[in-house]
CSV table of C-alpha atoms in Angstrom, one decimal:
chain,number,residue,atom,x,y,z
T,35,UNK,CA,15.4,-5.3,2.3
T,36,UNK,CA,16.2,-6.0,6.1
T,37,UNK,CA,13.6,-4.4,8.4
T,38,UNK,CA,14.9,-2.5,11.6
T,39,UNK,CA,12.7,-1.6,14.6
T,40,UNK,CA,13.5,1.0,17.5
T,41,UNK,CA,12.1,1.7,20.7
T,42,UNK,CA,12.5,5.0,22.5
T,43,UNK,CA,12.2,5.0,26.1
T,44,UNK,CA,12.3,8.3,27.4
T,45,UNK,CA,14.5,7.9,30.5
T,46,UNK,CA,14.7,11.6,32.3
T,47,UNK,CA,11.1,11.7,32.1
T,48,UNK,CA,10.5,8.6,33.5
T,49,UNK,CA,12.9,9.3,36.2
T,50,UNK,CA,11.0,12.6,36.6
T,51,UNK,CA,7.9,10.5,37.0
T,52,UNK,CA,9.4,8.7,40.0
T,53,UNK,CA,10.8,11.5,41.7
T,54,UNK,CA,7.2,13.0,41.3
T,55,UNK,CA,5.5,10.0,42.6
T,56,UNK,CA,8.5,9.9,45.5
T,57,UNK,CA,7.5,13.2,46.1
T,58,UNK,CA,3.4,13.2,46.1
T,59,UNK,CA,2.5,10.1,46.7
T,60,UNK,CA,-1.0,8.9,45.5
T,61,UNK,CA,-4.3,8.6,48.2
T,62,UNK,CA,-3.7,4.7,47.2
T,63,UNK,CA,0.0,5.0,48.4
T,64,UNK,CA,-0.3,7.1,51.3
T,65,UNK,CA,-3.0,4.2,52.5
T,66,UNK,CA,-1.1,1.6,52.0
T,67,UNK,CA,1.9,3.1,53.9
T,68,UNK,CA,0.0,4.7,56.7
T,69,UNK,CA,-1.9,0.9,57.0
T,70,UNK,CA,1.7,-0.6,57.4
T,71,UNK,CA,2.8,1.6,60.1
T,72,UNK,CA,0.0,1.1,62.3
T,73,UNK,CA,0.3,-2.9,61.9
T,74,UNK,CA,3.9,-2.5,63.1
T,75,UNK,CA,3.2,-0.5,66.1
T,76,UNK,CA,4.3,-2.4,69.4
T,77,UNK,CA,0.8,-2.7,71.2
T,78,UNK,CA,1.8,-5.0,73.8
T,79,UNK,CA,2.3,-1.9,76.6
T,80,UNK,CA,-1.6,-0.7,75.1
T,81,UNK,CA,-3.3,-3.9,74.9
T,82,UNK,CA,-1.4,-4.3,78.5
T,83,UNK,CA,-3.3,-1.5,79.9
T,84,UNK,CA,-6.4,-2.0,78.3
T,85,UNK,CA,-6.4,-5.4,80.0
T,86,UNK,CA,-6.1,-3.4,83.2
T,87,UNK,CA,-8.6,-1.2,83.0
T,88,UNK,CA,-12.3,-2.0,84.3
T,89,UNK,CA,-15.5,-2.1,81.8
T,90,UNK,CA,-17.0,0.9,83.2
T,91,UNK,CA,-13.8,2.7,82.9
T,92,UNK,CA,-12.7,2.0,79.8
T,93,UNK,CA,-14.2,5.4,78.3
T,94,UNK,CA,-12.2,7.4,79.8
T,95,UNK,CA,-9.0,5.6,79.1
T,96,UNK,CA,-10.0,5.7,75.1
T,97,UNK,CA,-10.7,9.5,75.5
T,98,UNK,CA,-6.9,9.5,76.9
T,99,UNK,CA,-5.8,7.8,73.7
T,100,UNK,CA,-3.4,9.3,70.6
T,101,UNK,CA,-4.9,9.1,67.3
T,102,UNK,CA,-2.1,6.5,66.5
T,103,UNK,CA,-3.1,4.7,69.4
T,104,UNK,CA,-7.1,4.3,68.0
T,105,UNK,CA,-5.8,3.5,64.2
T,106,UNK,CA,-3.3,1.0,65.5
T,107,UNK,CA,-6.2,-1.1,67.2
T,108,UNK,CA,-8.2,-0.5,64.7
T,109,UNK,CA,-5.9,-1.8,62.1
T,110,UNK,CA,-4.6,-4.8,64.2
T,111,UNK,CA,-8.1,-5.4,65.6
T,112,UNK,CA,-8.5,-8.9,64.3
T,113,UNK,CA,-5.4,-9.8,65.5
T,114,UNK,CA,-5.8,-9.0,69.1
T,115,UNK,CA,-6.8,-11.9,72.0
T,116,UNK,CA,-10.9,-12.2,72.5
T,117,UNK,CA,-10.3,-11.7,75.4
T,118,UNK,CA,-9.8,-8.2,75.1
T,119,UNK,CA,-11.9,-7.8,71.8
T,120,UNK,CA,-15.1,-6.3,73.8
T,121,UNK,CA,-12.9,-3.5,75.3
T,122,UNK,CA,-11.3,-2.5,71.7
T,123,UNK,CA,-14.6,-2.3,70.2
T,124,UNK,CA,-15.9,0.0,72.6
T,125,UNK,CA,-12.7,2.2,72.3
T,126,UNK,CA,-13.0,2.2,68.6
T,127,UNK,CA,-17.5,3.1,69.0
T,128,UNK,CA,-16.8,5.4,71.6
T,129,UNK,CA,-13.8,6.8,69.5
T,130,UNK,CA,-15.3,6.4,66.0
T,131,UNK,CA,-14.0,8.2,62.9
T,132,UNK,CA,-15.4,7.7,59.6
T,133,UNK,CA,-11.9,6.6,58.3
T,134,UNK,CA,-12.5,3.7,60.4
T,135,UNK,CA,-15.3,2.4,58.6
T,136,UNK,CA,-13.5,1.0,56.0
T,137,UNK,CA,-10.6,-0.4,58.1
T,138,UNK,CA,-13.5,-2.5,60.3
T,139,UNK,CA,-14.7,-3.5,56.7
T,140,UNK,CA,-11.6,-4.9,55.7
T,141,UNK,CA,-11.4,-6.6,59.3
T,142,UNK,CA,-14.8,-8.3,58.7
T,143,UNK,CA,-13.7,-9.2,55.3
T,144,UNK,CA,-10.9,-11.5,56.9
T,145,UNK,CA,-13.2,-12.7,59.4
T,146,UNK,CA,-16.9,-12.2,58.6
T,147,UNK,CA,-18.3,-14.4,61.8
T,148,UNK,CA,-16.4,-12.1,64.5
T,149,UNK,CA,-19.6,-10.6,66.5
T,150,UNK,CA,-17.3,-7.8,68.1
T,151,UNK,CA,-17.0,-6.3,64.5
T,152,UNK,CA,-20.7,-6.9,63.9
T,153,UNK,CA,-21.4,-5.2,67.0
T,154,UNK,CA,-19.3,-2.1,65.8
T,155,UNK,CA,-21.0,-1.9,62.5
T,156,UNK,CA,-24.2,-2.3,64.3
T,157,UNK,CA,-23.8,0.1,67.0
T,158,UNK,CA,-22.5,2.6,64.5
T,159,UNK,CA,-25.2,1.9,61.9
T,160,UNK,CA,-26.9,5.2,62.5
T,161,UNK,CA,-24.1,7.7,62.3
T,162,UNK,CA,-22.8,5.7,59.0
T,163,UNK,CA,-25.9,6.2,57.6
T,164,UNK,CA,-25.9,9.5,58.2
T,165,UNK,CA,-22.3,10.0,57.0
T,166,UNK,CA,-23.6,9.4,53.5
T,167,UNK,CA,-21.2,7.4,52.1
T,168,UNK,CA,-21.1,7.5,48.3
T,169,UNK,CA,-19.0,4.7,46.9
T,170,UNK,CA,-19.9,1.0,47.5
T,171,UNK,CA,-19.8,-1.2,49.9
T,172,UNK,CA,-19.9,1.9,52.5
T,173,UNK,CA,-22.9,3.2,50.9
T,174,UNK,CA,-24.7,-0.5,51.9
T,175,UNK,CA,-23.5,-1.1,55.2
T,176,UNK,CA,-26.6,0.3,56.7
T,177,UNK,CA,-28.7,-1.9,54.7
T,178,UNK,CA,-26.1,-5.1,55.3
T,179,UNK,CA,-25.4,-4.7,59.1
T,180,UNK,CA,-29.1,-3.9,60.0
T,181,UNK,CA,-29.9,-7.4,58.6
T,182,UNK,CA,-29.9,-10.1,61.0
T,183,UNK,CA,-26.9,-11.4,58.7
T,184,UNK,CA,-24.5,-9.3,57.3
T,185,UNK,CA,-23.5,-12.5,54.5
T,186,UNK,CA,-27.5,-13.1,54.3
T,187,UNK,CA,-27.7,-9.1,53.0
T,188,UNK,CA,-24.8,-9.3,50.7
T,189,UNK,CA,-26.4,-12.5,49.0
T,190,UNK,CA,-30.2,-10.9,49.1
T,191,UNK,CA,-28.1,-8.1,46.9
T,192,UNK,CA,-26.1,-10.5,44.6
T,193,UNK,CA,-29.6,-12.2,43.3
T,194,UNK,CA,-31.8,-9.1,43.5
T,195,UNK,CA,-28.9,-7.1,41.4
T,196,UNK,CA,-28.3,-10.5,39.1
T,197,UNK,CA,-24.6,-9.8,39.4
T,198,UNK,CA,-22.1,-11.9,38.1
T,199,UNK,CA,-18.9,-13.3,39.9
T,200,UNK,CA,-16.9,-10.2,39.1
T,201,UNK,CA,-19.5,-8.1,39.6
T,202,UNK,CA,-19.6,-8.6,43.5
T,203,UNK,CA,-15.8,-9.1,44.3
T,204,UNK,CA,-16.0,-5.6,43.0
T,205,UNK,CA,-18.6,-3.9,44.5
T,206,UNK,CA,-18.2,-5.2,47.8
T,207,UNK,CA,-13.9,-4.7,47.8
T,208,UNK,CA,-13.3,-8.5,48.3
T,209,UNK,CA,-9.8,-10.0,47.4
T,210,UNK,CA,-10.8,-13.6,46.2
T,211,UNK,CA,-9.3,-15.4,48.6
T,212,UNK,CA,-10.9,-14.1,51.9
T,213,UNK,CA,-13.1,-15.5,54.6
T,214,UNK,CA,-15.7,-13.7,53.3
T,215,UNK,CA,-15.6,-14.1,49.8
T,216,UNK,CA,-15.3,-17.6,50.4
T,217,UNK,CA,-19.1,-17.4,53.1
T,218,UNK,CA,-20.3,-15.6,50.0
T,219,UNK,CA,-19.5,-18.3,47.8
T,220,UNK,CA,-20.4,-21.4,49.6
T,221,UNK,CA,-23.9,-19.6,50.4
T,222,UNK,CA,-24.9,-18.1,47.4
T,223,UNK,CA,-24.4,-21.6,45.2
T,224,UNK,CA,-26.8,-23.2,47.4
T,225,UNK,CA,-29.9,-20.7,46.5
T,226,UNK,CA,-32.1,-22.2,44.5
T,227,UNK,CA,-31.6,-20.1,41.5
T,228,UNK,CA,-30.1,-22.0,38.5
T,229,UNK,CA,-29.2,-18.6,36.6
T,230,UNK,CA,-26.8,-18.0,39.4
T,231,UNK,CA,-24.7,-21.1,37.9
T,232,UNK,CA,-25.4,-19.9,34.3
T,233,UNK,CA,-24.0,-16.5,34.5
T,234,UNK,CA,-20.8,-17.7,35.2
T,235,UNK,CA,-18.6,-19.4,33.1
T,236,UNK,CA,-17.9,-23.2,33.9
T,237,UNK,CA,-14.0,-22.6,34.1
T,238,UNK,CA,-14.6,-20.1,37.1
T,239,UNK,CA,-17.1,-22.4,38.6
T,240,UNK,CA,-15.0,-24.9,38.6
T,241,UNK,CA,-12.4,-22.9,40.1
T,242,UNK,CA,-14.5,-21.4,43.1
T,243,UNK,CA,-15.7,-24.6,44.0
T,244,UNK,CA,-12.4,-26.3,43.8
T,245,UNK,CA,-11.6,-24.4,47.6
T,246,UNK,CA,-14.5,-25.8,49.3
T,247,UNK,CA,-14.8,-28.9,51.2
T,248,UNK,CA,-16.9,-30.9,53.3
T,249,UNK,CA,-20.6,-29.8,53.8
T,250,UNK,CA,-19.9,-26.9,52.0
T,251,UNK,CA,-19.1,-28.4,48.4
T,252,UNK,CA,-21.8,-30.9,49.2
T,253,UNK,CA,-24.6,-28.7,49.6
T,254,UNK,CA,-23.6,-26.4,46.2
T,255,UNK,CA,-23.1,-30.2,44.3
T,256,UNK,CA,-26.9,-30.9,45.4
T,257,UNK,CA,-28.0,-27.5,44.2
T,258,UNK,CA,-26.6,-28.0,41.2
T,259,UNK,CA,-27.4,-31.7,40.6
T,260,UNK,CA,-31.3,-30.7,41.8
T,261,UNK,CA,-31.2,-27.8,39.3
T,262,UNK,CA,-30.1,-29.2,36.2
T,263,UNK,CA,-31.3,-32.2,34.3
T,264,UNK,CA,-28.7,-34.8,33.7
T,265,UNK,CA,-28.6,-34.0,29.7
T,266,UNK,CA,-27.4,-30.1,31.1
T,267,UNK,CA,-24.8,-31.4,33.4
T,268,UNK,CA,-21.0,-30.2,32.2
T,269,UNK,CA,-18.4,-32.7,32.4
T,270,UNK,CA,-15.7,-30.6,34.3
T,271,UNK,CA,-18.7,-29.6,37.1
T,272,UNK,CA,-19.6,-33.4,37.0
T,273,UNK,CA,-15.9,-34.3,37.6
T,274,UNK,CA,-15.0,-32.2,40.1
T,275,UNK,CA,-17.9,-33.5,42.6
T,276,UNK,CA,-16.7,-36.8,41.4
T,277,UNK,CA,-13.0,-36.0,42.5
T,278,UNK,CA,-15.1,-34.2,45.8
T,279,UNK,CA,-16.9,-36.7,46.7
T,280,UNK,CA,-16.6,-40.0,45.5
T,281,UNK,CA,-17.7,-42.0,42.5
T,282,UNK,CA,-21.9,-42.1,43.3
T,283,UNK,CA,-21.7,-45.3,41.3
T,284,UNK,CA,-19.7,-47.2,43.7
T,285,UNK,CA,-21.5,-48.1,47.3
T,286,UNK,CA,-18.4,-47.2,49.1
T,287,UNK,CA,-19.0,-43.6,49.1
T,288,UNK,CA,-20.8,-42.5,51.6
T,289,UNK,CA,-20.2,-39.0,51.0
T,290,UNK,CA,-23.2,-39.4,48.9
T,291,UNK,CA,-25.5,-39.8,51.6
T,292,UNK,CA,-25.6,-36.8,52.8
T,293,UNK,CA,-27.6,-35.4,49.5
T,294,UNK,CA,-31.1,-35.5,49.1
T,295,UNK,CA,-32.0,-38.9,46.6
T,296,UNK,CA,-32.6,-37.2,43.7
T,297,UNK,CA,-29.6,-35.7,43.2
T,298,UNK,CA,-27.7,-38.2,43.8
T,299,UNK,CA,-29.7,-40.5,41.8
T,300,UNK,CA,-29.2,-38.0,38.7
T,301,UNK,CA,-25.5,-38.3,39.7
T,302,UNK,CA,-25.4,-41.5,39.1
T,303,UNK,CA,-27.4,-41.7,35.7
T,304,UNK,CA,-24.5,-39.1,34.3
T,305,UNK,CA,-21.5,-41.2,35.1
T,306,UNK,CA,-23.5,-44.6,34.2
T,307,UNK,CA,-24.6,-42.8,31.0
T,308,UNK,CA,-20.9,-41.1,30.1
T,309,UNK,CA,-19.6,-44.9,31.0
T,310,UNK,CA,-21.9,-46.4,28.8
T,311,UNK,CA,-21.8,-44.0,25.6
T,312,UNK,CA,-17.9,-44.0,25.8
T,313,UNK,CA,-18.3,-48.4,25.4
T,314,UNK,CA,-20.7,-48.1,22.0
T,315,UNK,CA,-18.1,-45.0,20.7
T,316,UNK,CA,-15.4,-47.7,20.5
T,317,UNK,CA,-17.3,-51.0,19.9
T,318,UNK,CA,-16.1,-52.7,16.5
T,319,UNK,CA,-19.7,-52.2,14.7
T,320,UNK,CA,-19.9,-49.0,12.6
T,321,UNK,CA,-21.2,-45.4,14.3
T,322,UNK,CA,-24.7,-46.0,13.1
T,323,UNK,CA,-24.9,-49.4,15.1
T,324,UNK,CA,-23.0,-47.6,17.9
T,325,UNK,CA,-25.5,-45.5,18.3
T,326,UNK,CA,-28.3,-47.6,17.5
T,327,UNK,CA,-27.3,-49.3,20.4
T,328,UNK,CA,-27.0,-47.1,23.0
T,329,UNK,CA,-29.8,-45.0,22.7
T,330,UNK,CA,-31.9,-48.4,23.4
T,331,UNK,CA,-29.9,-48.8,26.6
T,332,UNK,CA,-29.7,-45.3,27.2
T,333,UNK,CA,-33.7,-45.3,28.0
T,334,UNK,CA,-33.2,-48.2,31.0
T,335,UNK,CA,-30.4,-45.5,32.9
T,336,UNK,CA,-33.2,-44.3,35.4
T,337,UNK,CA,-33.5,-48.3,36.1
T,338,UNK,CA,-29.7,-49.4,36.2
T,339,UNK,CA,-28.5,-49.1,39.3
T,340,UNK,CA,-24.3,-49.2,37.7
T,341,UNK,CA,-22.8,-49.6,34.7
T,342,UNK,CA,-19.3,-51.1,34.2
T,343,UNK,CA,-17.2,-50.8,31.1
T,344,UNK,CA,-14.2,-53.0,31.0
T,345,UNK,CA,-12.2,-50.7,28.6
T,346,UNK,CA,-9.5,-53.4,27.1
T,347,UNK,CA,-11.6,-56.1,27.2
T,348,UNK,CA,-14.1,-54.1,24.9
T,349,UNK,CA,-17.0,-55.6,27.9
T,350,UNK,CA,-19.8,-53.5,29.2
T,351,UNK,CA,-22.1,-54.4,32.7
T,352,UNK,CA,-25.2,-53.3,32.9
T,353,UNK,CA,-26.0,-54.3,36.5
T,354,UNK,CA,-29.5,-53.8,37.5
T,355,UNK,CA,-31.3,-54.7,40.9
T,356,UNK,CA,-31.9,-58.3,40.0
T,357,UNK,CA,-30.1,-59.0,37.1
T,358,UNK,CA,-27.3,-58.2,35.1
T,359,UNK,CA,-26.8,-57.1,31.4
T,360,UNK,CA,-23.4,-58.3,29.5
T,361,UNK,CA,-22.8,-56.5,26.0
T,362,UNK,CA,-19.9,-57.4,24.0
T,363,UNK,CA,-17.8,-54.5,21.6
T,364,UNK,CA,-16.6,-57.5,19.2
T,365,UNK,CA,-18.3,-57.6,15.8
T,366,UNK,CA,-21.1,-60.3,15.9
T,367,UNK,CA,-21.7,-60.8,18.8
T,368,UNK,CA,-25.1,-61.1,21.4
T,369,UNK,CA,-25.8,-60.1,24.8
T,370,UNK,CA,-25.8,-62.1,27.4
T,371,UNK,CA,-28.5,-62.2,30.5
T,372,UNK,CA,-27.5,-63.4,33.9
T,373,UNK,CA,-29.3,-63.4,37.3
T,374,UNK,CA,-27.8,-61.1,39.9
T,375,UNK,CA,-27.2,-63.4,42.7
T,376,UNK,CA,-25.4,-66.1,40.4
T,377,UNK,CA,-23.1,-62.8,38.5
T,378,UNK,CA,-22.2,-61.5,41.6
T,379,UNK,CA,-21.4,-65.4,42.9
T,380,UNK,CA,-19.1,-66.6,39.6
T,381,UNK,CA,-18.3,-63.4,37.5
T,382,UNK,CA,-17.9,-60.5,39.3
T,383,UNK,CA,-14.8,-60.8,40.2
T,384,UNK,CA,-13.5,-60.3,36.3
T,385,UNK,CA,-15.1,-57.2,36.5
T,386,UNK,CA,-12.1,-55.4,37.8
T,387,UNK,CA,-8.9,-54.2,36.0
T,388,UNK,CA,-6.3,-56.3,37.1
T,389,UNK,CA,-8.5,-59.7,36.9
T,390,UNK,CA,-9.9,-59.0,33.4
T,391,UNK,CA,-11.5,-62.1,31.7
T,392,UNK,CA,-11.7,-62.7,28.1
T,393,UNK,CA,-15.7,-63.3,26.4
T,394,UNK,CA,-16.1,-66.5,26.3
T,395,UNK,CA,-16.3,-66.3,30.2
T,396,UNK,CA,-19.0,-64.3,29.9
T,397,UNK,CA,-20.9,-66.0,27.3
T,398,UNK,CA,-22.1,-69.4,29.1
T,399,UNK,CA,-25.5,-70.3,27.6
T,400,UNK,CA,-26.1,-72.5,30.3
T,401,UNK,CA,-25.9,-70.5,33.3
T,402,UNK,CA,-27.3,-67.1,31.3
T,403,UNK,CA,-31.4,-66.3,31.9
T,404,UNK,CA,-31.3,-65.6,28.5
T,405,UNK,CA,-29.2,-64.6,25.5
T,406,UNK,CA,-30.4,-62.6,22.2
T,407,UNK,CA,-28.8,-62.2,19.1
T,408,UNK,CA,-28.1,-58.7,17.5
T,409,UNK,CA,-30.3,-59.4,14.6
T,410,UNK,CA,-32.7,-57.1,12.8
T,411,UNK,CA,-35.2,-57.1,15.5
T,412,UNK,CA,-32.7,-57.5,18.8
T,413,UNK,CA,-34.5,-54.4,20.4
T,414,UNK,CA,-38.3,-55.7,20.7
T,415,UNK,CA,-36.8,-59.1,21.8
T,416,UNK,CA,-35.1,-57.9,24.5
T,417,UNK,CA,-37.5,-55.4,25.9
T,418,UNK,CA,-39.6,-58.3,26.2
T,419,UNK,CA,-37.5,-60.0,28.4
T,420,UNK,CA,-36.0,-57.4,30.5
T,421,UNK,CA,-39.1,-55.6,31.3
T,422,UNK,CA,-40.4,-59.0,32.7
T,423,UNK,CA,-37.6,-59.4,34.9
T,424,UNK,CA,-37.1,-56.1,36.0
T,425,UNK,CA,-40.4,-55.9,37.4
């Protein structure tokens, strides 16, 4: 039997709605639209005069002022020249309305680090409080702006509170991609407080720190790299720094000096370990010897200084500070010991991907330290020899 489906849209009433909505606009609407004309208001002639008028007059020229004229600075306040910033602030103090509080909000949300709105908020700070707002973040102002930083209070809150990334956008009426949000952000990652990382998914994370640059992104890849321990690390975190700030196994990037050792030293044992556990997953012996293998390597990572996997060639480096380790992904195979000095001298210049060298360059018992077969016993012969010349 063939199946019919209908839909019904009720289109006078809908229509109806409109008209209504036309008609009585929402609190929302009437906002929005009353926000829009005082951002198009000419102020050129105002700002004009204000520029005109002395300090210790500039009282009675606000008290002079429309209403329009007050909301349309008020609006456009971040907008206007520094210059002329001190006098608007002390029109809008010496003018203030309680409507105004949350239009010098939205001001310092686009631009947190402007001391002229500080100065309003903290001029202000005792009439706010006693205007008892209810809703947040009015109802906190008193407690944020009487703090010697506003972002400092919001992040005291975000930790005391234990709220989550959503949590804060929310209370505090941030859109995402704002000044503040973004101060918020780039401080709050960098207290040490490792439940702030884990409350939030790694998707978002990875998001959020994906806008940040420079010192910023440095100081929160630190914190996290200080936090964590290397097995807790998650791979898209771990690759955004790397895309960040470099590869921490290479000595070329120097971004990596401006994080404490530690950290970067646990950077490095991640990629060196991901590096070498992706070699034994593809090496020709079967998964048991895979991973008999590396987890005897895998206990020399705080000691290995780089690891180097040559991913056609099936050839991993293990490249300590005086010697370097060769293993080989063939079946029957051994690995091969050389001294530093003489690798980085003859060999390791096949170590890159478009000057790849077969084994048997590698495998020259007479200019090795040592070679070792992987017999039954490989493990206790080579920790023999490599913790004698690693010392």
């Amino acid at each position: 039997m063939r199946k019919f489906n209908f839909t019904f849209t009720p289109q006078k009433l809908t229509e109806a709605n409109k008209k209504i909505k036309r008609t009585f606009p929402s609190a929302n609407q009437l906002g929005k639209e009353r926000k829009k004309k005082y951002e198009n208001l000419d102020l050129e002639q105002l700002l004009e005069k204000i520029s005109k008028t002395e300090e210790d007059k500039i009282k009675d020229f606000a008290s002079g002022l429309k209403n329009r004229d007050i909301y349309a600075l008020a609006y456009n306040f971040n907008n206007i020249s520094k210059g002329l910033m001190y006098k608007v602030k002390e029109i809008l103090t010496y003018r203030f309305k309680k409507s105004m509080v949350k239009i010098m909000w939205n001001n310092f949300t686009k631009d947190h680090e402007n001391q002229y709105i500080i100065s309003f908020f903290k001029e202000k700070i005792g009439l706010i409080n006693r205007l008892k707002f209810r809703g947040s973040p009015y109802n906190l102002l008193v407690d944020l702006f009487s703090n010697d930083s506003p972002v400092k209070g919001i992040i005291d809150q975000i930790v005391s509170l234990r709220l989550n990334y959503e949590e804060w956008i929310n209370r505090f009426h941030l859109k995402r991609e704002s000044k503040l949000a973004q101060a918020i952000i780039s401080n709050l990652f960098i207290q040490p407080n490792i439940d702030i990382f884990k409350q939030e998914e790694n998707e978002l994370l990875v998001k959020l720190f994906s806008y940040l640059n420079g010192n910023s992104f440095s100081k929160i890849a630190e914190n996290y790299l200080e936090l964590f321990s290397v097995e807790e690390f998650e791979e898209e975190l771990m690759q955004l720094i790397k895309e960040k700030m470099g590869d921490p196994v290479e000595e070329y990037s120097v971004t990596w000096q401006n994080v404490s050792d530690i950290a970067y030293a646990r950077a490095k044992q991640w990629f060196n370990n991901k590096e070498m556990e992706e070699f034994f997953i593809n090496i020709e012996a079967d998964d048991e010897e895979g991973r008999r293998r590396f987890n005897y390597w895998k206990k020399y990572l705080d000691t290995v200084e780089k690891v180097k996997y040559i991913r056609e060639e099936l050839q991993l480096f293990l490249i300590f500070k005086d010697i370097v380790v060769i293993e080989f992904g063939e079946i029957n195979n051994s690995i091969f010991i050389y001294d530093r000095n003489y690798f980085e001298n003859n060999l390791v210049k096949y170590t890159v991907e478009n000057n790849k060298a077969d084994n048997k360059k590698f495998k020259d018992t007479s200019k090795c330290i040592d070679w070792i077969r992987h017999s039954s016993s490989w493990e206790t012969k080579t920790d023999s020899i490599i913790q004698d010349l690693i010392k």
